[in-house]
């Protein structure tokens, strides 16, 4: 494999870089996973010297990596890889210096844009003009547009300098171990796949719940909302991995071909199948929490909660609803996929007074990482007439089973794959566009039917209508 010689990190002084990217790169360095000669060139608008940038990186590593992963005698070696060049990407100046820093055009070069998307176009134009784009790979952070049209504009601008096979669109959920484990669970075990369809599954729930409110991201979030911030990307990727057909291979084309087929088969959502909410005052972690408008300091009809009943129109999933919900200021921080199996067709225990509960598979992505299968068991006892059955968990705690292994940041996997040139865990353009097409139609339906925004108290599980969305089908959210 051709190892890249350099990585250019745009937005190197920003929040994402300090919290995730620099600590991830350092963790890869400690584990000797970075190519020996890899130079990392940080760039942003601030006028820093190499040493000042190294000091920023050191502070970021110490602040954001768990103590046991900060191997102090390896830091100097990592910092020696770092250089810094100030470039204001809105002007053409500075790109030639960047080209010199990475040894001109061609060669093994990875580029990561951790800047706001309005800077993508000028950055790409600058990279192209300086000859840096030739042969290089580019990693792009979300948000890739605000709708299909703006996403196409960004993708066209990128395609102008980087062909699709060298474009790495990041959805950091795909870097999470449990998300990759979903494929292993489905396709490395015989027992699930024969039941993984409308014959065996009643419905699927996907929840991404946050307890936090705006956290100072007011402007960005208010322009975006929960549907575009969470559903359009992360939740649809989870849905696609849950619902896709078995790919013939683990290569990037096979996996992404199967995901995009699911995304294209999503049925437009009707106005009765969508709920939008915004948090009002309430409580969070035992303390009073202000409502969204107070957090924002203005008026707004942006949703901080959305619940949807989605359908995938293909043979495998006919009649199986996929309930999705996400929100801020909810009762718990939790991301999970719940597969609700059907009941057995006939209970031989009914005449003995036992009630059966259908099997349920819970794939918890965060904060814990586990896979839990709920199965029926008999309560011990010498019953003569009645039998008592109870649902018990078969637990696979990934954090416990693999506790000797460090819990890695999702960006470690993604940065390594970008550097290695493996696009399997990155989102292809046709996937992003299928995601936007479905989400744009939801926004249009909401607008046309004038759906109101339901208020909910901070610290609960969202508006009553979000609960009614499943309850009227006889389904309860896995709270
Ligand atoms: P941020 O803290 O505001 O950092 C922005 C970076 O862009 C800074 O390094 C800044 O440099 C640089 N920049 C701004 N204007 C520039 C210009 N004209 N020329 C060159 N560089 C310029 O933002 P962030 O939170 O790191 O987020 C970066 C991107 O990742 C955004 O698109 C965001 O939506 C996305 N994202 C962030 C997170 C997260 O957790 N933070 C998560 C997912 C996605 P100076 O500071 O030196 O001016």
Short mmCIF file of C-alpha atoms and ligand atoms in Angstrom, two decimals:
data_model
loop_
_atom_site.label_atom_id
_atom_site.label_comp_id
_atom_site.label_asym_id
_atom_site.label_seq_id
_atom_site.Cartn_x
_atom_site.Cartn_y
_atom_site.Cartn_z
CA UNK A 1 0.00 0.00 0.00
CA UNK A 2 1.19 3.49 -0.83
CA UNK A 3 1.56 5.38 2.40
CA UNK A 4 0.85 9.10 2.24
CA UNK A 5 3.66 11.35 3.17
CA UNK A 6 1.54 14.24 4.46
CA UNK A 7 -1.74 15.19 5.99
CA UNK A 8 -3.01 18.77 5.74
CA UNK A 9 -5.51 19.68 8.42
CA UNK A 10 -7.63 22.76 7.65
CA UNK A 11 -9.36 24.30 10.69
CA UNK A 12 -6.49 22.97 12.82
CA UNK A 13 -7.09 25.52 15.60
CA UNK A 14 -10.85 24.82 15.81
CA UNK A 15 -12.96 22.96 18.33
CA UNK A 16 -13.25 19.70 16.36
CA UNK A 17 -9.52 19.63 15.73
CA UNK A 18 -8.67 20.18 19.39
CA UNK A 19 -11.28 17.83 20.87
CA UNK A 20 -11.13 14.99 18.33
CA UNK A 21 -8.67 15.21 15.45
CA UNK A 22 -5.36 16.05 17.15
CA UNK A 23 -6.01 13.60 20.04
CA UNK A 24 -6.98 10.90 17.50
CA UNK A 25 -3.86 11.47 15.41
CA UNK A 26 -1.75 11.32 18.55
CA UNK A 27 -3.43 8.07 19.67
CA UNK A 28 -2.64 6.57 16.24
CA UNK A 29 0.96 7.74 16.59
CA UNK A 30 1.26 6.12 20.04
CA UNK A 31 -0.01 2.82 18.63
CA UNK A 32 2.46 3.13 15.72
CA UNK A 33 -0.40 3.14 13.23
CA UNK A 34 0.68 6.30 11.43
CA UNK A 35 3.16 5.88 8.58
CA UNK A 36 6.62 6.58 9.95
CA UNK A 37 7.37 9.59 7.80
CA UNK A 38 3.93 11.20 7.86
CA UNK A 39 4.09 14.98 8.25
CA UNK A 40 1.03 16.74 9.59
CA UNK A 41 0.59 20.32 8.41
CA UNK A 42 -1.99 22.25 10.42
CA UNK A 43 -3.51 25.35 8.91
CA UNK A 44 -6.11 27.95 9.92
CA UNK A 45 -6.47 31.72 9.92
CA UNK A 46 -4.68 32.40 13.23
CA UNK A 47 -1.07 33.43 12.84
CA UNK A 48 0.71 30.80 14.90
CA UNK A 49 4.29 29.60 14.75
CA UNK A 50 5.07 25.87 14.54
CA UNK A 51 5.88 25.88 18.24
CA UNK A 52 2.67 27.65 19.20
CA UNK A 53 0.67 25.10 17.21
CA UNK A 54 2.58 22.27 18.89
CA UNK A 55 1.71 23.78 22.27
CA UNK A 56 -1.98 23.89 21.20
CA UNK A 57 -1.76 20.25 20.14
CA UNK A 58 -0.11 19.18 23.40
CA UNK A 59 -2.79 20.95 25.46
CA UNK A 60 -5.52 19.36 23.31
CA UNK A 61 -4.08 15.86 23.77
CA UNK A 62 -3.74 16.29 27.52
CA UNK A 63 -7.23 17.72 27.87
CA UNK A 64 -9.14 15.32 25.63
CA UNK A 65 -7.50 11.90 25.74
CA UNK A 66 -8.06 9.65 28.77
CA UNK A 67 -5.03 9.84 31.09
CA UNK A 68 -3.96 6.25 30.39
CA UNK A 69 -3.73 7.00 26.67
CA UNK A 70 -1.48 10.03 27.12
CA UNK A 71 1.85 8.22 26.95
CA UNK A 72 4.04 11.16 27.84
CA UNK A 73 7.28 9.83 26.37
CA UNK A 74 5.65 9.62 22.93
CA UNK A 75 4.35 13.20 22.79
CA UNK A 76 7.60 14.80 21.60
CA UNK A 77 7.82 12.35 18.70
CA UNK A 78 4.28 13.24 17.68
CA UNK A 79 4.80 17.00 18.01
CA UNK A 80 7.87 16.70 15.77
CA UNK A 81 5.54 15.60 12.96
CA UNK A 82 3.53 18.84 13.23
CA UNK A 83 4.01 22.05 11.31
CA UNK A 84 1.74 25.04 10.99
CA UNK A 85 1.05 27.49 8.18
CA UNK A 86 -1.49 30.31 8.46
CA UNK A 87 -3.77 30.49 5.42
CA UNK A 88 -6.90 32.57 5.07
CA UNK A 89 -8.73 30.35 2.59
CA UNK A 90 -10.87 33.23 1.33
CA UNK A 91 -7.78 34.62 -0.42
CA UNK A 92 -5.54 32.75 -2.89
CA UNK A 93 -2.41 33.62 -0.86
CA UNK A 94 -0.77 30.96 1.16
CA UNK A 95 -1.67 27.90 -0.94
CA UNK A 96 1.71 27.96 -2.69
CA UNK A 97 3.40 27.82 0.72
CA UNK A 98 1.19 24.84 1.59
CA UNK A 99 2.25 23.18 -1.65
CA UNK A 100 5.90 23.69 -0.71
CA UNK A 101 5.29 22.33 2.79
CA UNK A 102 3.97 19.07 1.36
CA UNK A 103 6.59 18.84 -1.36
CA UNK A 104 4.59 20.13 -4.33
CA UNK A 105 1.91 18.28 -6.24
CA UNK A 106 1.21 14.56 -6.44
CA UNK A 107 2.45 12.01 -3.96
CA UNK A 108 0.61 10.55 -1.05
CA UNK A 109 -1.38 13.34 0.45
CA UNK A 110 -4.51 13.40 2.60
CA UNK A 111 -6.40 16.61 3.26
CA UNK A 112 -9.02 17.09 5.97
CA UNK A 113 -11.39 20.07 5.88
CA UNK A 114 -12.51 20.80 9.43
CA UNK A 115 -13.91 24.21 8.59
CA UNK A 116 -17.40 25.55 8.03
CA UNK A 117 -18.77 24.42 4.65
CA UNK A 118 -18.81 27.96 3.19
CA UNK A 119 -15.00 27.65 3.12
CA UNK A 120 -15.00 24.40 1.12
CA UNK A 121 -15.27 26.04 -2.31
CA UNK A 122 -12.47 28.62 -1.89
CA UNK A 123 -10.28 26.02 -0.19
CA UNK A 124 -10.73 23.55 -3.02
CA UNK A 125 -10.11 26.25 -5.63
CA UNK A 126 -6.90 27.22 -3.80
CA UNK A 127 -5.76 23.60 -3.54
CA UNK A 128 -6.42 23.05 -7.22
CA UNK A 129 -4.68 26.22 -8.36
CA UNK A 130 -1.59 25.36 -6.31
CA UNK A 131 -1.54 21.82 -7.77
CA UNK A 132 -2.04 20.31 -4.30
CA UNK A 133 -5.25 18.50 -5.27
CA UNK A 134 -3.56 16.27 -7.86
CA UNK A 135 -3.67 12.70 -6.62
CA UNK A 136 -4.67 13.77 -3.10
CA UNK A 137 -7.59 12.49 -1.02
CA UNK A 138 -9.95 14.91 0.68
CA UNK A 139 -11.96 14.34 3.87
CA UNK A 140 -14.99 16.57 4.43
CA UNK A 141 -16.82 17.22 7.68
CA UNK A 142 -20.57 17.59 7.87
CA UNK A 143 -22.76 19.52 7.21
CA UNK A 144 -22.60 18.91 3.47
CA UNK A 145 -25.23 21.47 2.56
CA UNK A 146 -28.62 22.32 3.97
CA UNK A 147 -30.67 20.54 1.31
CA UNK A 148 -30.22 18.56 -1.90
CA UNK A 149 -29.48 21.64 -3.95
CA UNK A 150 -26.79 23.11 -1.69
CA UNK A 151 -25.32 19.66 -1.14
CA UNK A 152 -25.03 19.26 -4.92
CA UNK A 153 -23.27 22.61 -5.16
CA UNK A 154 -20.70 21.54 -2.59
CA UNK A 155 -20.28 18.12 -4.19
CA UNK A 156 -19.86 19.68 -7.63
CA UNK A 157 -17.22 22.07 -6.29
CA UNK A 158 -15.38 19.15 -4.68
CA UNK A 159 -15.70 17.01 -7.83
CA UNK A 160 -14.07 19.81 -9.78
CA UNK A 161 -10.77 18.97 -8.12
CA UNK A 162 -11.24 15.55 -6.47
CA UNK A 163 -12.86 12.57 -8.20
CA UNK A 164 -15.39 10.57 -6.17
CA UNK A 165 -12.91 7.79 -5.32
CA UNK A 166 -10.69 10.36 -3.60
CA UNK A 167 -13.55 12.13 -1.78
CA UNK A 168 -14.11 10.95 1.79
CA UNK A 169 -17.36 12.33 3.31
CA UNK A 170 -17.35 11.88 7.04
CA UNK A 171 -20.24 10.63 9.10
CA UNK A 172 -18.48 10.01 12.37
CA UNK A 173 -21.12 7.45 13.44
CA UNK A 174 -19.56 5.09 10.90
CA UNK A 175 -16.29 5.29 12.84
CA UNK A 176 -17.93 3.94 16.01
CA UNK A 177 -17.05 0.36 16.92
CA UNK A 178 -20.64 -0.63 17.70
CA UNK A 179 -21.83 0.64 14.34
CA UNK A 180 -19.22 -1.50 12.59
CA UNK A 181 -20.27 -4.32 14.89
CA UNK A 182 -23.78 -4.12 13.49
CA UNK A 183 -22.45 -5.56 10.24
CA UNK A 184 -20.55 -8.25 12.13
CA UNK A 185 -23.61 -9.14 14.18
CA UNK A 186 -25.74 -9.46 11.05
CA UNK A 187 -23.31 -11.07 8.65
CA UNK A 188 -20.90 -13.09 10.80
CA UNK A 189 -23.63 -14.94 12.72
CA UNK A 190 -26.06 -17.38 11.20
CA UNK A 191 -28.85 -16.93 13.70
CA UNK A 192 -30.08 -13.42 12.91
CA UNK A 193 -30.24 -13.11 9.14
CA UNK A 194 -32.99 -15.71 8.46
CA UNK A 195 -35.28 -13.70 10.78
CA UNK A 196 -34.07 -10.26 9.69
CA UNK A 197 -37.06 -9.36 7.53
CA UNK A 198 -40.80 -8.71 7.61
CA UNK A 199 -41.40 -12.38 8.50
CA UNK A 200 -39.48 -12.16 11.77
CA UNK A 201 -39.39 -8.49 12.70
CA UNK A 202 -42.34 -6.42 13.91
CA UNK A 203 -40.64 -3.02 13.86
CA UNK A 204 -37.33 -1.22 14.38
CA UNK A 205 -36.64 1.78 16.60
CA UNK A 206 -33.67 4.11 16.25
CA UNK A 207 -33.11 6.67 18.98
CA UNK A 208 -30.42 9.34 19.23
CA UNK A 209 -31.21 11.23 22.43
CA UNK A 210 -29.15 14.05 23.91
CA UNK A 211 -29.50 15.66 27.32
CA UNK A 212 -27.65 18.81 26.29
CA UNK A 213 -29.29 21.94 24.93
CA UNK A 214 -27.71 24.41 22.53
CA UNK A 215 -24.23 24.45 24.08
CA UNK A 216 -23.35 27.74 22.42
CA UNK A 217 -24.00 26.37 18.90
CA UNK A 218 -27.05 28.66 18.64
CA UNK A 219 -26.58 30.17 15.19
CA UNK A 220 -25.57 26.95 13.48
CA UNK A 221 -28.21 24.82 15.16
CA UNK A 222 -31.06 27.24 14.64
CA UNK A 223 -30.37 27.23 10.89
CA UNK A 224 -30.24 23.44 10.88
CA UNK A 225 -32.61 21.77 13.37
CA UNK A 226 -32.79 18.17 14.53
CA UNK A 227 -33.98 16.72 11.22
CA UNK A 228 -30.98 17.99 9.28
CA UNK A 229 -28.45 17.80 12.12
CA UNK A 230 -29.15 14.16 13.09
CA UNK A 231 -31.65 12.35 10.89
CA UNK A 232 -30.30 13.31 7.46
CA UNK A 233 -26.89 11.83 8.20
CA UNK A 234 -26.30 9.69 11.31
CA UNK A 235 -29.73 8.16 11.73
CA UNK A 236 -30.19 7.34 8.06
CA UNK A 237 -26.78 5.68 8.01
CA UNK A 238 -27.83 3.56 11.00
CA UNK A 239 -31.08 2.72 9.23
CA UNK A 240 -29.23 1.78 6.03
CA UNK A 241 -26.80 -0.52 7.86
CA UNK A 242 -29.67 -2.16 9.74
CA UNK A 243 -31.82 -2.69 6.66
CA UNK A 244 -29.38 -3.34 3.81
CA UNK A 245 -29.06 -6.65 1.99
CA UNK A 246 -25.88 -8.63 2.74
CA UNK A 247 -23.13 -7.12 0.57
CA UNK A 248 -21.14 -9.63 -1.47
CA UNK A 249 -17.90 -8.32 0.03
CA UNK A 250 -16.67 -5.83 2.62
CA UNK A 251 -15.20 -3.56 -0.05
CA UNK A 252 -16.39 0.02 -0.30
CA UNK A 253 -18.41 -0.44 -3.49
CA UNK A 254 -20.31 -3.52 -2.31
CA UNK A 255 -21.21 -2.03 1.08
CA UNK A 256 -22.19 1.38 -0.24
CA UNK A 257 -24.19 -0.10 -3.14
CA UNK A 258 -26.35 -1.96 -0.64
CA UNK A 259 -26.79 1.08 1.63
CA UNK A 260 -27.86 3.35 -1.20
CA UNK A 261 -30.50 0.86 -2.36
CA UNK A 262 -32.15 1.12 1.07
CA UNK A 263 -31.95 4.92 1.09
CA UNK A 264 -33.58 5.05 -2.33
CA UNK A 265 -36.35 2.71 -1.21
CA UNK A 266 -37.45 4.98 1.66
CA UNK A 267 -41.10 5.91 1.20
CA UNK A 268 -42.01 9.61 1.48
CA UNK A 269 -43.28 10.28 5.02
CA UNK A 270 -46.89 11.47 5.38
CA UNK A 271 -47.79 14.36 7.70
CA UNK A 272 -49.38 11.89 10.14
CA UNK A 273 -46.07 10.07 10.45
CA UNK A 274 -43.94 13.01 11.57
CA UNK A 275 -43.73 14.98 14.82
CA UNK A 276 -41.63 18.08 15.40
CA UNK A 277 -40.97 19.50 18.85
CA UNK A 278 -39.04 22.20 20.64
CA UNK A 279 -37.97 22.04 24.28
CA UNK A 280 -39.42 24.43 26.78
CA UNK A 281 -38.12 25.01 30.33
CA UNK A 282 -37.72 21.93 32.51
CA UNK A 283 -34.84 20.20 34.21
CA UNK A 284 -31.63 18.50 33.25
CA UNK A 285 -29.35 16.49 35.56
CA UNK A 286 -31.46 17.59 38.54
CA UNK A 287 -31.15 21.29 37.79
CA UNK A 288 -33.57 23.76 36.27
CA UNK A 289 -32.95 24.09 32.53
CA UNK A 290 -34.15 26.96 30.36
CA UNK A 291 -36.19 26.44 27.22
CA UNK A 292 -34.78 26.62 23.69
CA UNK A 293 -35.90 30.20 23.04
CA UNK A 294 -34.16 31.38 26.19
CA UNK A 295 -31.02 29.41 25.26
CA UNK A 296 -31.17 30.99 21.82
CA UNK A 297 -32.12 34.47 22.97
CA UNK A 298 -34.73 34.95 20.23
CA UNK A 299 -37.79 33.51 18.57
CA UNK A 300 -37.58 30.44 16.38
CA UNK A 301 -39.63 27.60 14.93
CA UNK A 302 -36.61 25.30 14.58
CA UNK A 303 -37.27 21.78 15.84
CA UNK A 304 -35.08 20.34 18.58
CA UNK A 305 -36.99 17.05 18.45
CA UNK A 306 -38.24 14.94 15.60
CA UNK A 307 -39.99 11.58 15.50
CA UNK A 308 -40.76 9.79 12.25
CA UNK A 309 -42.39 6.59 11.13
CA UNK A 310 -40.39 5.47 8.12
CA UNK A 311 -41.06 2.66 5.65
CA UNK A 312 -38.71 0.91 3.29
CA UNK A 313 -40.52 -0.13 0.16
CA UNK A 314 -38.83 -3.37 -0.78
CA UNK A 315 -39.58 -7.06 -0.32
CA UNK A 316 -37.61 -7.53 2.87
CA UNK A 317 -39.21 -4.71 4.83
CA UNK A 318 -42.79 -4.53 3.56
CA UNK A 319 -45.05 -3.65 6.52
CA UNK A 320 -42.19 -3.12 9.01
CA UNK A 321 -42.14 0.43 10.40
CA UNK A 322 -38.82 2.03 11.31
CA UNK A 323 -39.52 4.54 14.09
CA UNK A 324 -36.84 7.22 14.37
CA UNK A 325 -36.57 9.83 17.10
CA UNK A 326 -33.93 12.30 18.11
CA UNK A 327 -33.90 15.34 20.30
CA UNK A 328 -32.07 17.70 22.59
CA UNK A 329 -32.75 18.06 26.30
CA UNK A 330 -34.24 14.59 26.56
CA UNK A 331 -34.28 12.42 29.66
CA UNK A 332 -31.09 10.50 28.89
CA UNK A 333 -28.13 10.56 26.57
CA UNK A 334 -28.61 7.45 24.51
CA UNK A 335 -28.12 6.18 20.97
CA UNK A 336 -29.53 2.79 20.17
CA UNK A 337 -31.12 0.55 17.59
CA UNK A 338 -33.89 -1.72 18.81
CA UNK A 339 -35.01 -4.67 16.71
CA UNK A 340 -38.40 -5.87 17.88
CA UNK A 341 -39.04 -9.42 16.74
CA UNK A 342 -42.52 -10.86 16.27
CA UNK A 343 -44.22 -13.11 18.82
CA UNK A 344 -44.08 -16.87 18.34
CA UNK A 345 -47.09 -17.93 16.23
CA UNK A 346 -48.63 -20.03 19.01
CA UNK A 347 -47.94 -20.14 22.73
CA UNK A 348 -48.06 -23.59 24.33
CA UNK A 349 -47.68 -21.86 27.70
CA UNK A 350 -50.88 -19.82 27.51
CA UNK A 351 -52.96 -22.62 29.05
CA UNK A 352 -50.56 -22.53 32.03
CA UNK A 353 -51.17 -18.85 32.59
CA UNK A 354 -47.85 -17.66 31.13
CA UNK A 355 -47.60 -14.56 29.01
CA UNK A 356 -44.96 -14.36 26.33
CA UNK A 357 -43.07 -11.23 25.39
CA UNK A 358 -41.54 -11.14 21.93
CA UNK A 359 -37.74 -11.16 21.58
CA UNK A 360 -36.03 -7.81 21.36
CA UNK A 361 -32.48 -7.03 20.29
CA UNK A 362 -31.03 -3.81 21.69
CA UNK A 363 -27.86 -2.46 20.10
CA UNK A 364 -26.64 0.35 22.33
CA UNK A 365 -24.14 2.69 20.70
CA UNK A 366 -23.70 5.21 23.48
CA UNK A 367 -23.02 5.99 26.23
CA UNK A 368 -22.45 2.25 26.83
CA UNK A 369 -21.65 -0.16 24.02
CA UNK A 370 -23.53 -3.41 24.20
CA UNK A 371 -25.72 -5.83 22.35
CA UNK A 372 -28.55 -7.30 24.43
CA UNK A 373 -30.97 -9.97 23.29
CA UNK A 374 -34.09 -10.31 25.41
CA UNK A 375 -35.35 -13.90 25.50
CA UNK A 376 -38.03 -15.75 27.47
CA UNK A 377 -36.98 -17.98 30.37
CA UNK A 378 -38.81 -19.95 33.03
CA UNK A 379 -38.60 -18.66 36.56
CA UNK A 380 -37.18 -21.48 38.70
CA UNK A 381 -39.81 -23.26 40.77
CA UNK A 382 -41.75 -26.51 41.10
CA UNK A 383 -45.03 -25.10 39.84
CA UNK A 384 -47.76 -27.69 39.40
CA UNK A 385 -50.43 -25.77 37.55
CA UNK A 386 -49.08 -22.46 36.37
CA UNK A 387 -45.67 -21.67 34.92
CA UNK A 388 -44.07 -18.31 35.30
CA UNK A 389 -41.99 -17.03 32.41
CA UNK A 390 -39.85 -13.93 32.41
CA UNK A 391 -37.90 -11.98 29.84
CA UNK A 392 -34.16 -12.14 30.60
CA UNK A 393 -31.22 -10.53 28.81
CA UNK A 394 -28.47 -12.36 26.95
CA UNK A 395 -25.79 -9.72 27.24
CA UNK A 396 -22.78 -8.99 25.11
CA UNK A 397 -21.12 -6.04 26.77
CA UNK A 398 -18.49 -4.92 24.32
CA UNK A 399 -16.88 -2.54 26.82
CA UNK A 400 -16.62 -5.41 29.35
CA UNK A 401 -15.61 -8.25 26.97
CA UNK A 402 -12.97 -6.15 25.30
CA UNK A 403 -11.98 -4.05 28.31
CA UNK A 404 -8.29 -4.68 27.71
CA UNK A 405 -8.68 -2.77 24.43
CA UNK A 406 -8.80 1.03 24.56
CA UNK A 407 -12.12 2.63 23.71
CA UNK A 408 -11.17 4.55 20.63
CA UNK A 409 -12.43 7.85 19.31
CA UNK A 410 -14.47 7.33 16.10
CA UNK A 411 -12.09 9.74 14.33
CA UNK A 412 -9.12 7.42 14.94
CA UNK A 413 -10.68 4.85 12.61
CA UNK A 414 -11.73 7.50 10.08
CA UNK A 415 -8.42 9.36 9.99
CA UNK A 416 -6.55 6.08 9.60
CA UNK A 417 -8.81 5.03 6.73
CA UNK A 418 -8.43 8.43 5.06
CA UNK A 419 -4.65 8.13 5.33
CA UNK A 420 -4.79 4.52 4.05
CA UNK A 421 -7.23 5.48 1.27
CA UNK A 422 -10.00 3.05 2.29
CA UNK A 423 -13.40 4.70 1.63
CA UNK A 424 -15.68 1.92 3.01
CA UNK A 425 -16.69 3.89 6.11
CA UNK A 426 -17.25 7.15 4.24
CA UNK A 427 -20.45 8.29 2.60
CA UNK A 428 -20.67 8.22 -1.18
CA UNK A 429 -22.27 11.06 -3.10
CA UNK A 430 -25.30 9.03 -4.20
CA UNK A 431 -25.99 8.13 -0.55
CA UNK A 432 -25.84 11.75 0.60
CA UNK A 433 -28.14 12.79 -2.21
CA UNK A 434 -30.66 10.01 -1.50
CA UNK A 435 -30.62 11.10 2.16
CA UNK A 436 -31.28 14.72 1.23
CA UNK A 437 -34.04 13.81 -1.22
CA UNK A 438 -35.97 12.02 1.54
CA UNK A 439 -35.34 14.73 4.14
CA UNK A 440 -36.23 17.57 1.76
CA UNK A 441 -39.57 15.86 1.07
CA UNK A 442 -40.24 15.67 4.83
CA UNK A 443 -39.54 19.40 5.18
CA UNK A 444 -41.80 20.15 2.24
CA UNK A 445 -44.64 18.05 3.69
CA UNK A 446 -44.23 19.77 7.03
CA UNK A 447 -44.40 23.18 5.37
CA UNK A 448 -47.38 22.36 3.15
CA UNK A 449 -49.46 20.82 5.90
CA UNK A 450 -48.55 23.60 8.34
CA UNK A 451 -47.65 21.10 11.08
CA UNK A 452 -47.27 22.82 14.40
CA UNK A 453 -44.22 22.55 16.57
CA UNK A 454 -45.07 20.71 19.81
CA UNK A 455 -43.55 21.96 22.99
CA UNK A 456 -41.97 19.54 25.45
CA UNK A 457 -40.40 19.97 28.86
CA UNK A 458 -36.63 19.77 29.03
CA UNK A 459 -35.68 16.50 30.73
CA UNK A 460 -38.56 14.36 29.38
CA UNK A 461 -38.86 12.07 26.37
CA UNK A 462 -40.22 14.70 23.99
CA UNK A 463 -43.75 15.83 23.15
CA UNK A 464 -46.78 13.59 23.83
CA UNK A 465 -47.34 13.38 20.06
CA UNK A 466 -43.96 11.64 19.72
CA UNK A 467 -45.16 8.96 22.13
CA UNK A 468 -48.57 8.74 20.41
CA UNK A 469 -46.81 8.15 17.07
CA UNK A 470 -45.87 4.64 18.19
CA UNK A 471 -48.59 3.99 20.77
CA UNK A 472 -51.32 4.16 18.16
CA UNK A 473 -49.62 1.19 16.49
CA UNK A 474 -49.51 -0.59 19.84
CA UNK A 475 -45.75 0.02 20.13
CA UNK A 476 -43.87 1.63 23.04
CA UNK A 477 -40.53 3.38 22.72
CA UNK A 478 -37.75 1.51 24.48
CA UNK A 479 -37.39 4.04 27.34
P1 LIG B 1 -14.56 26.19 14.88
O1 LIG B 1 -14.17 25.85 16.27
O2 LIG B 1 -15.34 27.43 14.64
O3 LIG B 1 -13.23 26.22 14.01
C1 LIG B 1 -13.23 26.68 12.72
C2 LIG B 1 -11.85 26.57 12.14
O4 LIG B 1 -11.90 27.17 10.84
C3 LIG B 1 -10.80 27.33 12.93
O5 LIG B 1 -9.59 26.62 12.91
C4 LIG B 1 -10.66 28.63 12.15
O6 LIG B 1 -9.40 29.22 12.24
C5 LIG B 1 -10.85 28.12 10.75
N1 LIG B 1 -11.23 29.23 9.86
C6 LIG B 1 -12.26 30.09 9.99
N2 LIG B 1 -12.23 31.00 8.99
C7 LIG B 1 -11.17 30.69 8.21
C8 LIG B 1 -10.61 31.26 7.04
N3 LIG B 1 -11.16 32.32 6.44
N4 LIG B 1 -9.51 30.68 6.53
C9 LIG B 1 -8.94 29.59 7.10
N5 LIG B 1 -9.42 29.01 8.21
C10 LIG B 1 -10.52 29.57 8.77
O7 LIG B 1 -15.42 25.00 14.20
P2 LIG B 1 -15.41 23.46 14.59
O8 LIG B 1 -16.39 23.24 15.69
O9 LIG B 1 -14.03 22.97 14.77
O10 LIG B 1 -16.07 22.81 13.31
C11 LIG B 1 -15.42 22.68 12.07
C12 LIG B 1 -16.37 22.00 11.10
O11 LIG B 1 -16.70 20.70 11.57
C13 LIG B 1 -17.70 22.73 10.94
O12 LIG B 1 -18.19 22.58 9.64
C14 LIG B 1 -18.61 21.98 11.89
O13 LIG B 1 -19.97 22.06 11.51
C15 LIG B 1 -18.09 20.58 11.73
N6 LIG B 1 -18.34 19.72 12.88
C16 LIG B 1 -17.91 20.09 14.12
C17 LIG B 1 -18.13 19.25 15.18
C18 LIG B 1 -17.63 19.60 16.56
O14 LIG B 1 -17.82 18.77 17.45
N7 LIG B 1 -17.03 20.73 16.77
C19 LIG B 1 -18.80 18.03 15.00
C20 LIG B 1 -19.21 17.68 13.72
C21 LIG B 1 -18.98 18.53 12.66
P3 LIG B 1 -9.05 30.38 13.30
O15 LIG B 1 -9.66 29.94 14.59
O16 LIG B 1 -7.59 30.37 13.33
O17 LIG B 1 -9.68 31.63 12.78
#
